[in-house]
Coordinates of N, CA and C and ligand atoms in Angstrom, one line a residue:
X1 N 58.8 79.6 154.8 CA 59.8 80.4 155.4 C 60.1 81.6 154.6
X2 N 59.9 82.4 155.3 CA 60.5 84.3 154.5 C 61.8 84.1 154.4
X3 N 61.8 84.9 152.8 CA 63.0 85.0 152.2 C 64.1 86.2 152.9
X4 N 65.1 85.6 152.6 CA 66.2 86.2 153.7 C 67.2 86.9 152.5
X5 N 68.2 88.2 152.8 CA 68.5 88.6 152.2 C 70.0 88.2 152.0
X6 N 70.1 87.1 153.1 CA 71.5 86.4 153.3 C 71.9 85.4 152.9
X7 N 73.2 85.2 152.3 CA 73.5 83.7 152.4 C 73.7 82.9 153.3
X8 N 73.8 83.4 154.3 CA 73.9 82.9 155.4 C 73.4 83.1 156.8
X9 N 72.8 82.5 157.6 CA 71.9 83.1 159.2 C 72.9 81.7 160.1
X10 N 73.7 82.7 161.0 CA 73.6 81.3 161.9 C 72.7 82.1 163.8
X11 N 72.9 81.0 164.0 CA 72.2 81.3 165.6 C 72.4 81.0 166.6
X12 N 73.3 82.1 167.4 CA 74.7 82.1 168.2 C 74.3 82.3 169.6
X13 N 74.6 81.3 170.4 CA 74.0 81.8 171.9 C 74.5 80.8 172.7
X14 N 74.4 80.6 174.2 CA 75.1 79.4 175.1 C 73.3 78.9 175.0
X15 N 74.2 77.7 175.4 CA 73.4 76.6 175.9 C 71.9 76.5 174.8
X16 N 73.1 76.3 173.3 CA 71.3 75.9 172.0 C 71.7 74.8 172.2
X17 N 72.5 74.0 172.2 CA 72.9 72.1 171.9 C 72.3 71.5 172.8
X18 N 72.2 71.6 174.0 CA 72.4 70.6 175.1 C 71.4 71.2 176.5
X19 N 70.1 70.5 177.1 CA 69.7 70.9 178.2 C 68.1 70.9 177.6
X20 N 67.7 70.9 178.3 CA 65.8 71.2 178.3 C 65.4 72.3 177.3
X21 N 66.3 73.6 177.8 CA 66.0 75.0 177.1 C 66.2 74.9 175.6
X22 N 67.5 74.2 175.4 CA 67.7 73.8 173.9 C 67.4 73.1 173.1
X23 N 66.2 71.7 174.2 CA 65.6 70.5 173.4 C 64.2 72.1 172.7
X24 N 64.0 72.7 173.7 CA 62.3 73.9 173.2 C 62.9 74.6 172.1
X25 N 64.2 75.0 172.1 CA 64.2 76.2 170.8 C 64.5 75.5 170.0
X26 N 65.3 74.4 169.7 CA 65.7 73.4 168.5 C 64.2 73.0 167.6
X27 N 63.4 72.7 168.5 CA 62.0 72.3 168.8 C 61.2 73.3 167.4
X28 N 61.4 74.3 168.1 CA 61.0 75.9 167.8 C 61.7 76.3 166.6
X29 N 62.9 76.2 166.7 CA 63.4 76.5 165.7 C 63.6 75.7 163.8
X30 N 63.0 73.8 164.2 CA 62.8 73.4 163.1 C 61.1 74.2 162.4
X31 N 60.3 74.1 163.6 CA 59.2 74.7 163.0 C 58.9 75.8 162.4
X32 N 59.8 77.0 163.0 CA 60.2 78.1 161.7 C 60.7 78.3 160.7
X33 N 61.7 77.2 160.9 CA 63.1 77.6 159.6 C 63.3 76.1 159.0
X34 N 62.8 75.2 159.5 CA 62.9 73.9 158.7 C 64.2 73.0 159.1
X35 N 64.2 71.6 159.3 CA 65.1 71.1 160.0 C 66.6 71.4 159.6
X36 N 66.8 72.0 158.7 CA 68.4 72.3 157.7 C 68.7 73.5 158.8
X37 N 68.1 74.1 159.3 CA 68.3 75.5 160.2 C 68.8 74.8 161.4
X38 N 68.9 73.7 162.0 CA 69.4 73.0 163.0 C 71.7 73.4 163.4
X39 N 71.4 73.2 161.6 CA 73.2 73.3 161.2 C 73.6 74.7 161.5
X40 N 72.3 75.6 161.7 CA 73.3 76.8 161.9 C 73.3 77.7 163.2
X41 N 73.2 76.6 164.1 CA 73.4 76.8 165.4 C 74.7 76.8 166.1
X42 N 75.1 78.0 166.5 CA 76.6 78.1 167.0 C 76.5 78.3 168.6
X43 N 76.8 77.0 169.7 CA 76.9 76.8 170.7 C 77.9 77.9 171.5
X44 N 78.0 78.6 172.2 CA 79.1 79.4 172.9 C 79.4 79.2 174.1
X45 N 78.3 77.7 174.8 CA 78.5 77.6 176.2 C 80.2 77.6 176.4
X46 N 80.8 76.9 175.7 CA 82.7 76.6 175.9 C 83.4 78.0 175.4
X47 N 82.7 79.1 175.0 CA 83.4 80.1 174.4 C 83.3 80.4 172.9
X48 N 84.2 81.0 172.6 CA 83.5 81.6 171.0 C 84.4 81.5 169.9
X49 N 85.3 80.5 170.2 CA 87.0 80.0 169.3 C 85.6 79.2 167.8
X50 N 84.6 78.6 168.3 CA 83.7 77.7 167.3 C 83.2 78.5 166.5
X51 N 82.7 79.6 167.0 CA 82.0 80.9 166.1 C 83.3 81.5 165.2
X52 N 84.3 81.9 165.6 CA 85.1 82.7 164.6 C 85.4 82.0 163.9
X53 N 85.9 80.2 164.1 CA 85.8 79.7 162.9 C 85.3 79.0 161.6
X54 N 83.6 79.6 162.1 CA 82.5 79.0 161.9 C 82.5 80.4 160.3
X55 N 82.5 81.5 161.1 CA 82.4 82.4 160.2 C 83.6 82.9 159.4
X56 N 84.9 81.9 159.9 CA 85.9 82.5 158.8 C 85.2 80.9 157.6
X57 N 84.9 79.6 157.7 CA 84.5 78.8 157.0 C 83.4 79.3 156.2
X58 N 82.8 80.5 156.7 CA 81.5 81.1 155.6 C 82.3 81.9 155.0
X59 N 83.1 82.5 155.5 CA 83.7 83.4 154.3 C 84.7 82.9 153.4
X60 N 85.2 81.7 153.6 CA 85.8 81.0 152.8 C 85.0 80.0 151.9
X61 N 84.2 80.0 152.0 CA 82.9 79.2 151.0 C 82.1 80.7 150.5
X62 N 82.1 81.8 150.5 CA 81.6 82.9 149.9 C 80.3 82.8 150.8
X63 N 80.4 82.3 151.6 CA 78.5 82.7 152.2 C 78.4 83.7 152.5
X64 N 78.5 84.4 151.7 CA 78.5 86.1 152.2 C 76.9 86.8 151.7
X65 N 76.3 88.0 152.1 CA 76.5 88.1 153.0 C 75.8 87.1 154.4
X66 N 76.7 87.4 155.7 CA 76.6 86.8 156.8 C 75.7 87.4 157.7
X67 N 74.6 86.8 158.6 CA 73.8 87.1 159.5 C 74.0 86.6 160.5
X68 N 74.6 87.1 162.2 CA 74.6 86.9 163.5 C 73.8 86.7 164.1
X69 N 72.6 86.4 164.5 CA 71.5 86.4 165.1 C 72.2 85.9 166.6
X70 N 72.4 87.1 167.0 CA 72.8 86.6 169.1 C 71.9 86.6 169.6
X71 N 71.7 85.4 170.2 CA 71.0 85.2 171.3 C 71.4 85.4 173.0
X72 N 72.4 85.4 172.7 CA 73.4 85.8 174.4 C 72.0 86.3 175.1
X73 N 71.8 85.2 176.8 CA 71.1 86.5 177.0 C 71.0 87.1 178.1
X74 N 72.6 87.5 178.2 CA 72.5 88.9 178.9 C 73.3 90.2 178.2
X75 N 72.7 90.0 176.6 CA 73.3 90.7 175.6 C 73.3 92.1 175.9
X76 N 74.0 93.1 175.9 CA 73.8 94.3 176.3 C 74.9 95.3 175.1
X77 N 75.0 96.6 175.4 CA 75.6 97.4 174.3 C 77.2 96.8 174.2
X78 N 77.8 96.9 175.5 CA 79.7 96.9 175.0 C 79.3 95.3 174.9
X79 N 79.0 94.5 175.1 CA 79.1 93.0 174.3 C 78.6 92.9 173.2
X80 N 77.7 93.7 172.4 CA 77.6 93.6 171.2 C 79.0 94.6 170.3
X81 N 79.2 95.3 171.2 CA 80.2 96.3 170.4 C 81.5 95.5 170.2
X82 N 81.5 94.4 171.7 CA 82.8 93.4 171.6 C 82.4 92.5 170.5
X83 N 81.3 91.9 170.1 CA 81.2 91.0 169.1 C 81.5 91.7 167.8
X84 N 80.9 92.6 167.5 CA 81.3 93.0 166.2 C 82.3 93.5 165.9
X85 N 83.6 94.0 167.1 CA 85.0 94.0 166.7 C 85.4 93.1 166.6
X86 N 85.0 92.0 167.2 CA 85.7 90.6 167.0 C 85.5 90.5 165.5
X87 N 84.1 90.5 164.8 CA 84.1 89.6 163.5 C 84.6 90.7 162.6
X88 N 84.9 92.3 162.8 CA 85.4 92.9 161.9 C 87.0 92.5 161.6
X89 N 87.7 92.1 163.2 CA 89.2 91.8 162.9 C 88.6 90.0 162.0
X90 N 88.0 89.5 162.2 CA 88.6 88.2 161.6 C 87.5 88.5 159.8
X91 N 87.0 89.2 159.7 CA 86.3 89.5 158.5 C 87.5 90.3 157.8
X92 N 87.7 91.3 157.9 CA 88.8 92.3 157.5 C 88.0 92.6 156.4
X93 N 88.3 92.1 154.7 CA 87.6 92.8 153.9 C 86.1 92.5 153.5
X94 N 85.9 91.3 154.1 CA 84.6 90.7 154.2 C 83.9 91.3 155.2
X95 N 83.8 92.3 156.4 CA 83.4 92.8 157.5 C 82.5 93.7 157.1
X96 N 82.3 94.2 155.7 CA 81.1 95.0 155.5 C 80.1 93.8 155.1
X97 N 80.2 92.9 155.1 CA 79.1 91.5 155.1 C 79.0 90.7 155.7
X98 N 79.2 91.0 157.0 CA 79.0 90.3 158.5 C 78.2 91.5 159.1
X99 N 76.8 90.9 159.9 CA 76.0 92.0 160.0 C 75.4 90.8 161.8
X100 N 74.7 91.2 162.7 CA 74.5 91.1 163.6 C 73.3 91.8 164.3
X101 N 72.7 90.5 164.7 CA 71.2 90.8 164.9 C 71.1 90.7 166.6
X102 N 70.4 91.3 167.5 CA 69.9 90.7 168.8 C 69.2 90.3 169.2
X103 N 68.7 89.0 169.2 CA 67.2 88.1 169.4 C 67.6 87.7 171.1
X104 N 66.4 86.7 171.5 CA 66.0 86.6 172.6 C 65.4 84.9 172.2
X105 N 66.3 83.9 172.7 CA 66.3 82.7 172.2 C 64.1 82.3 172.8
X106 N 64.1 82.8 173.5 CA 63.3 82.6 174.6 C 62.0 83.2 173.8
X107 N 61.9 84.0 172.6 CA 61.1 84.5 171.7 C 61.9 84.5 170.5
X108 N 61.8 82.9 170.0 CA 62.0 82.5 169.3 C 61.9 83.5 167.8
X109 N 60.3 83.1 168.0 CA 59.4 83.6 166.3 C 59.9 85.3 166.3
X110 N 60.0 86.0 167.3 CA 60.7 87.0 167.2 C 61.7 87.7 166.5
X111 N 62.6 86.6 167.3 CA 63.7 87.0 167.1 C 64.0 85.8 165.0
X112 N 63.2 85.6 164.6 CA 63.7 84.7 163.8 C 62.9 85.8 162.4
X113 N 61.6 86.8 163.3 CA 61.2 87.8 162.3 C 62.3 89.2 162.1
X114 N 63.4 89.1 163.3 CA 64.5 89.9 162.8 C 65.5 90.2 161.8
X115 N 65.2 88.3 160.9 CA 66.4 88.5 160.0 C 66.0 89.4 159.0
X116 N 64.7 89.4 158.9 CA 64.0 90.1 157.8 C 64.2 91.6 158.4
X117 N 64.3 92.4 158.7 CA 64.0 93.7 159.3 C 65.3 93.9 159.2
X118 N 66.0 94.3 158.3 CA 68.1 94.7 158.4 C 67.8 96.1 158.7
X119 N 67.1 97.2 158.9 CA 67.1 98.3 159.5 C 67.5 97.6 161.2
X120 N 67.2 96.9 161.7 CA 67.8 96.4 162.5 C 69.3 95.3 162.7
X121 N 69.8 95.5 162.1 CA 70.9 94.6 161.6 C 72.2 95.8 161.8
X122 N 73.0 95.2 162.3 CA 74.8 96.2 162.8 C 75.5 95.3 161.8
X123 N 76.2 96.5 161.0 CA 77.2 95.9 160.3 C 78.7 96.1 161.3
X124 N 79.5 95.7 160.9 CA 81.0 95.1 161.8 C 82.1 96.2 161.2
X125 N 81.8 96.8 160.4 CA 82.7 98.1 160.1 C 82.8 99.2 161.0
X126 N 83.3 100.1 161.2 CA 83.6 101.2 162.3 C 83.0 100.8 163.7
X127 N 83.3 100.2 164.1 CA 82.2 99.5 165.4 C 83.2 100.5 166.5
X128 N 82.3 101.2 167.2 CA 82.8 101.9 168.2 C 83.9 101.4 168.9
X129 N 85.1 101.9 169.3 CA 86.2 101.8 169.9 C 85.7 101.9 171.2
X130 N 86.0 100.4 172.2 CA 85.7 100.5 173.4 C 86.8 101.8 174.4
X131 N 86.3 102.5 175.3 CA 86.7 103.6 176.0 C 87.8 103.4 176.8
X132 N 88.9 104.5 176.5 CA 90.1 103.9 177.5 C 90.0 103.5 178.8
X133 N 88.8 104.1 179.3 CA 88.4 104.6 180.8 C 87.2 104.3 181.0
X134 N 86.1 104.0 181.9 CA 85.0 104.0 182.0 C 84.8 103.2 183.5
X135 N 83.8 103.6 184.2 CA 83.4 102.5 185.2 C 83.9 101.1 184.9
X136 N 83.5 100.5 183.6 CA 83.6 99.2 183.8 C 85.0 98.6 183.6
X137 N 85.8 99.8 183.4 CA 87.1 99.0 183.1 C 87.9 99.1 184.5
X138 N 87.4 100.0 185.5 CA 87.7 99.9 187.1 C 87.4 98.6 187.8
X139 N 88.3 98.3 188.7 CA 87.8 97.0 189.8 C 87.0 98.1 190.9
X140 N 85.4 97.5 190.8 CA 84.5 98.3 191.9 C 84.9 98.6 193.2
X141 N 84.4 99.3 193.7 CA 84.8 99.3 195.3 C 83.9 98.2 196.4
X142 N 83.3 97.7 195.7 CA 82.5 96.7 196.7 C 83.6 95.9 197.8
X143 N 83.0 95.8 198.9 CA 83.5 95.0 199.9 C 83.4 93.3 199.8
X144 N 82.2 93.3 199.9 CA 81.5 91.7 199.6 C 81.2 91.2 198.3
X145 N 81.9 90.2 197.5 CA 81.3 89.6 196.9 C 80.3 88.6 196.8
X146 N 79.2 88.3 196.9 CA 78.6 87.2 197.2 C 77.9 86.4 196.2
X147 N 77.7 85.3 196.0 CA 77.1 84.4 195.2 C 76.2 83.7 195.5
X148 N 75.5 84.0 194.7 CA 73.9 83.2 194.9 C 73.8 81.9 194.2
X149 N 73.3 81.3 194.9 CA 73.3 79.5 193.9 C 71.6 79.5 193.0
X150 N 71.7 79.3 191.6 CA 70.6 79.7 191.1 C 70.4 78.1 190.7
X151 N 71.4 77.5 191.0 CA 71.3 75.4 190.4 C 70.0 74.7 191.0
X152 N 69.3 73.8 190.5 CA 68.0 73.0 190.5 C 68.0 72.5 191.7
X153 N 68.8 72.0 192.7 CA 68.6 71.8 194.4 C 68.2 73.2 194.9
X154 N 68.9 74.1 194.6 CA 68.7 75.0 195.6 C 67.4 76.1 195.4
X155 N 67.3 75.5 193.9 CA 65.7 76.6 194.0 C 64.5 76.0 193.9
X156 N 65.3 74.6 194.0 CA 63.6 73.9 194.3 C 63.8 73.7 195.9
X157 N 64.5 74.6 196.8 CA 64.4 74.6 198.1 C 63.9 76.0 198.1
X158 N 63.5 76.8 197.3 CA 62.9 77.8 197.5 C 64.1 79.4 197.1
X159 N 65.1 79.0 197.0 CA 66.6 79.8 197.3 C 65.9 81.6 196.2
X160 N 65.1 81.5 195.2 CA 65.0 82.6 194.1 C 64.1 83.4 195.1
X161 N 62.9 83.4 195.6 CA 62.4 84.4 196.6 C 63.2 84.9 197.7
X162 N 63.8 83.8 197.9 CA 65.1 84.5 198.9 C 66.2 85.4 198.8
X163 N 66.3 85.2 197.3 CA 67.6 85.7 196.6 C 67.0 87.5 196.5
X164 N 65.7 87.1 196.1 CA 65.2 88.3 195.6 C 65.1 89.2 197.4
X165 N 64.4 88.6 198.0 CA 64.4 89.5 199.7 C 65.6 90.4 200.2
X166 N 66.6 89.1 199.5 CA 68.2 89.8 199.7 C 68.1 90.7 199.6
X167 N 68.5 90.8 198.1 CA 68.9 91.8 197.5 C 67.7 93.3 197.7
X168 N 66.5 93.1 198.0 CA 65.7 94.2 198.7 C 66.3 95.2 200.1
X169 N 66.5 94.0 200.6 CA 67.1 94.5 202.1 C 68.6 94.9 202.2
X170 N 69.3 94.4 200.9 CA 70.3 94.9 201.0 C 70.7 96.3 200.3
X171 N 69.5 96.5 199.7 CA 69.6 97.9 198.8 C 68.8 98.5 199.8
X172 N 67.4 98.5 201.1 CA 67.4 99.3 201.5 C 68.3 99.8 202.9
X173 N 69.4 98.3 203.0 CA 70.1 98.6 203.6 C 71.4 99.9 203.3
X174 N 71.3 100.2 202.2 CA 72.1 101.4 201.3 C 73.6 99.8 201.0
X175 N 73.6 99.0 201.0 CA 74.5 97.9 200.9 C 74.7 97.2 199.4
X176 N 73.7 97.7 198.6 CA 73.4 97.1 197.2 C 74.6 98.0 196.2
X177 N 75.6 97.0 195.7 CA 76.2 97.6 194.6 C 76.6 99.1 194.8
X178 N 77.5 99.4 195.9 CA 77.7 100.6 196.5 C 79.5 100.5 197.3
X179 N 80.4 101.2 197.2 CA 81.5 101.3 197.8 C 81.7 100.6 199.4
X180 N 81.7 99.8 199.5 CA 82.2 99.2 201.0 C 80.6 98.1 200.8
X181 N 80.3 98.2 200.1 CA 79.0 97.2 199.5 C 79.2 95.7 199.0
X182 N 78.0 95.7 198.9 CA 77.8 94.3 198.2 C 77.9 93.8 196.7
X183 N 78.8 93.3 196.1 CA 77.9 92.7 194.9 C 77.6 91.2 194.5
X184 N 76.3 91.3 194.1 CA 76.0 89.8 193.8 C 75.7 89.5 192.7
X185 N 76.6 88.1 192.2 CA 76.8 87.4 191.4 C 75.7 86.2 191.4
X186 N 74.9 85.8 190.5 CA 74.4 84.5 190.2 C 75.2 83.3 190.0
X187 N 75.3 82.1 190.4 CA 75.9 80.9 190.2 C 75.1 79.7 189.7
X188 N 75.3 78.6 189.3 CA 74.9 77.4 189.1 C 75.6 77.0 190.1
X189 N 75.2 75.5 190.1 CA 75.5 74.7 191.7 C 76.9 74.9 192.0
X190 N 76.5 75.2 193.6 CA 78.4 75.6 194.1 C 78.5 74.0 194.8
X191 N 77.8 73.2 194.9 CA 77.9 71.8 195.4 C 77.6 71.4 196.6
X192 N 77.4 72.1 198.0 CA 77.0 71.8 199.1 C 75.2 71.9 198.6
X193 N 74.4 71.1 197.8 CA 73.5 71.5 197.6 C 72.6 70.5 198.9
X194 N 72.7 69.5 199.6 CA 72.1 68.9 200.8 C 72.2 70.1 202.1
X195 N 72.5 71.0 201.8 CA 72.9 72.2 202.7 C 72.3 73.2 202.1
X196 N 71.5 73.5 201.4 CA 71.1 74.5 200.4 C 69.9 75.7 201.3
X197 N 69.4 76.5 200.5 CA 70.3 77.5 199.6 C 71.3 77.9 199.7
X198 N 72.2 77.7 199.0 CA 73.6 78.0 199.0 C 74.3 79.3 198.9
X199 N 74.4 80.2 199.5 CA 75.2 81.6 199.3 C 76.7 81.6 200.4
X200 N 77.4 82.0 199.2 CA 78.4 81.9 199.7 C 79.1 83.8 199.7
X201 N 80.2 84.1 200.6 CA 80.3 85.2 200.9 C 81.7 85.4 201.1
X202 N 82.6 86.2 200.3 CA 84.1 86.5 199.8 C 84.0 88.8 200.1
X203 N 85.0 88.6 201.4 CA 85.7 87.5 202.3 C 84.4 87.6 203.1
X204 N 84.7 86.6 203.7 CA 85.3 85.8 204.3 C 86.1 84.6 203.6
X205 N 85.1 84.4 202.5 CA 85.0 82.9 201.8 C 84.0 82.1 203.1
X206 N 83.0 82.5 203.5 CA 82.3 81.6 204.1 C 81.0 81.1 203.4
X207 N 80.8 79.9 203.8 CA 79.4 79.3 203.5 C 78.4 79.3 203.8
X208 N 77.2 80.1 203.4 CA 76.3 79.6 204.4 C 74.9 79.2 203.5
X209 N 74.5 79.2 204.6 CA 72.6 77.9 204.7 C 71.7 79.0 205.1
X210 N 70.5 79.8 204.2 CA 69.6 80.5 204.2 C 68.5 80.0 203.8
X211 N 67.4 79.7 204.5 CA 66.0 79.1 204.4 C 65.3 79.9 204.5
X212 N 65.1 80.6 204.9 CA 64.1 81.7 205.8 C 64.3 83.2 205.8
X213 N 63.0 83.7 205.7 CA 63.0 85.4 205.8 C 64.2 86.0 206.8
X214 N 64.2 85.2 207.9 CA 65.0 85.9 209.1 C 66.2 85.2 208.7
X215 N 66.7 84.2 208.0 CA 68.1 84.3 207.9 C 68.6 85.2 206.7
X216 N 68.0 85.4 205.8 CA 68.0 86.9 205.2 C 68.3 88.0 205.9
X217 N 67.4 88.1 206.9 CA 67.4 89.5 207.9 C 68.6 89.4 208.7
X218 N 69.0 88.5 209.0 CA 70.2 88.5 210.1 C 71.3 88.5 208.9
X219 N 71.4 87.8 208.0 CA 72.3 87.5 207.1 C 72.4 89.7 207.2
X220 N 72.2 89.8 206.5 CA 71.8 91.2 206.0 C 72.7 92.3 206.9
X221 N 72.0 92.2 208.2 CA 72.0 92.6 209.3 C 73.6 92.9 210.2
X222 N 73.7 91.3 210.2 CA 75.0 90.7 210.8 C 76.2 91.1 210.3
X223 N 75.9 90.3 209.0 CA 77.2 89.9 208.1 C 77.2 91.5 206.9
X224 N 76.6 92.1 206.5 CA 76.8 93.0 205.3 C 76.7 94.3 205.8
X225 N 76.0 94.5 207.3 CA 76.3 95.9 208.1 C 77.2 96.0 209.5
X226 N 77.2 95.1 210.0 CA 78.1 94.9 211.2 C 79.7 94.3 210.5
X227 N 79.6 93.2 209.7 CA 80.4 92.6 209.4 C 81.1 91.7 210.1
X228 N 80.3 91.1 210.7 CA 80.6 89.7 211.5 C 79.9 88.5 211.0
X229 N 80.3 87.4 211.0 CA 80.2 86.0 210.4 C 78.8 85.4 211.4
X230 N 78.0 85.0 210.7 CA 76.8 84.8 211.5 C 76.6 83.4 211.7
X231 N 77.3 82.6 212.8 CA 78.2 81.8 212.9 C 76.9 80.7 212.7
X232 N 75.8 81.0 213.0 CA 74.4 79.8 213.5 C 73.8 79.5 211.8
X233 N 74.4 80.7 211.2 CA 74.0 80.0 209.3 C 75.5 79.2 208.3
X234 N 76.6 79.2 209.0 CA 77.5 78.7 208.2 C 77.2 77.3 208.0
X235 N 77.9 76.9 206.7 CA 77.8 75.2 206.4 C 78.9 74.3 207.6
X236 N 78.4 73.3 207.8 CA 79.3 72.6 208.3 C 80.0 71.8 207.5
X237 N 80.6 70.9 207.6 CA 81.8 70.0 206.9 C 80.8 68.6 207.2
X238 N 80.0 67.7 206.5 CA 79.1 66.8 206.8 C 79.9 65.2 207.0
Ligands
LIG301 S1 72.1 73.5 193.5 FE1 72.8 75.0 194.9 S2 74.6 74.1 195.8 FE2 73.9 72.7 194.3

């Protein structure tokens, strides 16, 4: 294993403990870093109360300095800007030794050749002040909310090529992520999965059952341009 300039690496992301994905990287990750690397896996599936006190316990044992390796992965700029305000308030004078990496659990050996590379590494000092104003701090103008079921019944009924058709027809419907539009959310199982693919649609709050190219097209059609309930795909009550 390459020598690390840290006293400390942990490896922060949802779903390292528990599930299929986590038995591969655990897997992965004793063969890069050795089974003692197991301990410094910080789970976030339940939230992030385990990590701040994960890293006030390193700074209270001097493991300074500290390495974040996030794996989050739909890590993007203002969530990393949110993570490193977070460890600068609970670091305070320790926050110039809390430093924060962005790996990709999924490219493991990658993301594990980043500890080494601190030209790539964010330290937790002056971390940009999120913006009083911006798009994202507005509730959108979207009309429809809708939710896609991405859970193990509904995409081994085929639901991810469908999901994908959607969202085609509904962007060349000009309906994609647009003012009086659509937006769609990914889910894990909403539970009518013997009814599946499951999309469900706010408002109405209706449920419905999409198998097929044409109930896409009608879905699309009906319900996201006309705005009527397309009564022949709703779930029934079994
Ligand atoms: S897997 Fe889609 S509703 Fe259960």
């Amino acid at each position: 294993m390459p020598s690390s300039p840290y006293a400390r690496v942990l490896f922060v992301g949802p779903d390292l403990h528990q599930g299929s994905l986590a038995e591969l990287f655990q897997r992965q990750l004793i063969a890069l870093r050795g089974e003692a690397a197991l301990a410094a896996i910080v789970d976030t599936t339940e939230g992030y109360d385990g990590l701040w006190q994960r890293v006030r316990d390193c700074i209270d044992a001097g493991e300074l300095p500290l390495l974040l390796v996030d794996l989050a992965p739909n890590s993007s700029s203002p969530y990393l800007d949110w993570l490193r305000s977070e460890l600068q308030g609970i670091g305070q004078e320790a926050a110039g030794q809390l430093l924060v990496v962005s790996g990709d659990a999924s490219r493991l050996e990658a993301a594990c050749a980043l500890i080494e590379q601190t030209d790539k590494h964010l330290g937790c000092v002056e971390v940009p002040a999120l913006p009083a104003s911006h798009s994202w701090s507005c509730i959108p103008a979207h009309h429809y909310r809708v939710l896609l079921c991405n859970g193990p019944r509904c995409t081994r009924r085929g639901a991810l090529p469908l999901w994908k058709m959607l969202r085609e027809q509904l962007k060349a419907a000009g309906k994609l992520d647009c003012a009086g539009g659509v937006h769609i959310t990914g889910t894990q199982c909403q539970f009518p999965c013997d009814q599946g693919p499951t999309l469900s649609v706010y408002p109405p709050g209706a449920w419905y059952q999409v198998r097929s190219e044409a109930d896409v097209q009608r879905l699309v059609q009906e319900q996201f341009v006309e705005g009527r309930e397309v009564a022949e795909l709703i779930m029934r009550q079994l």
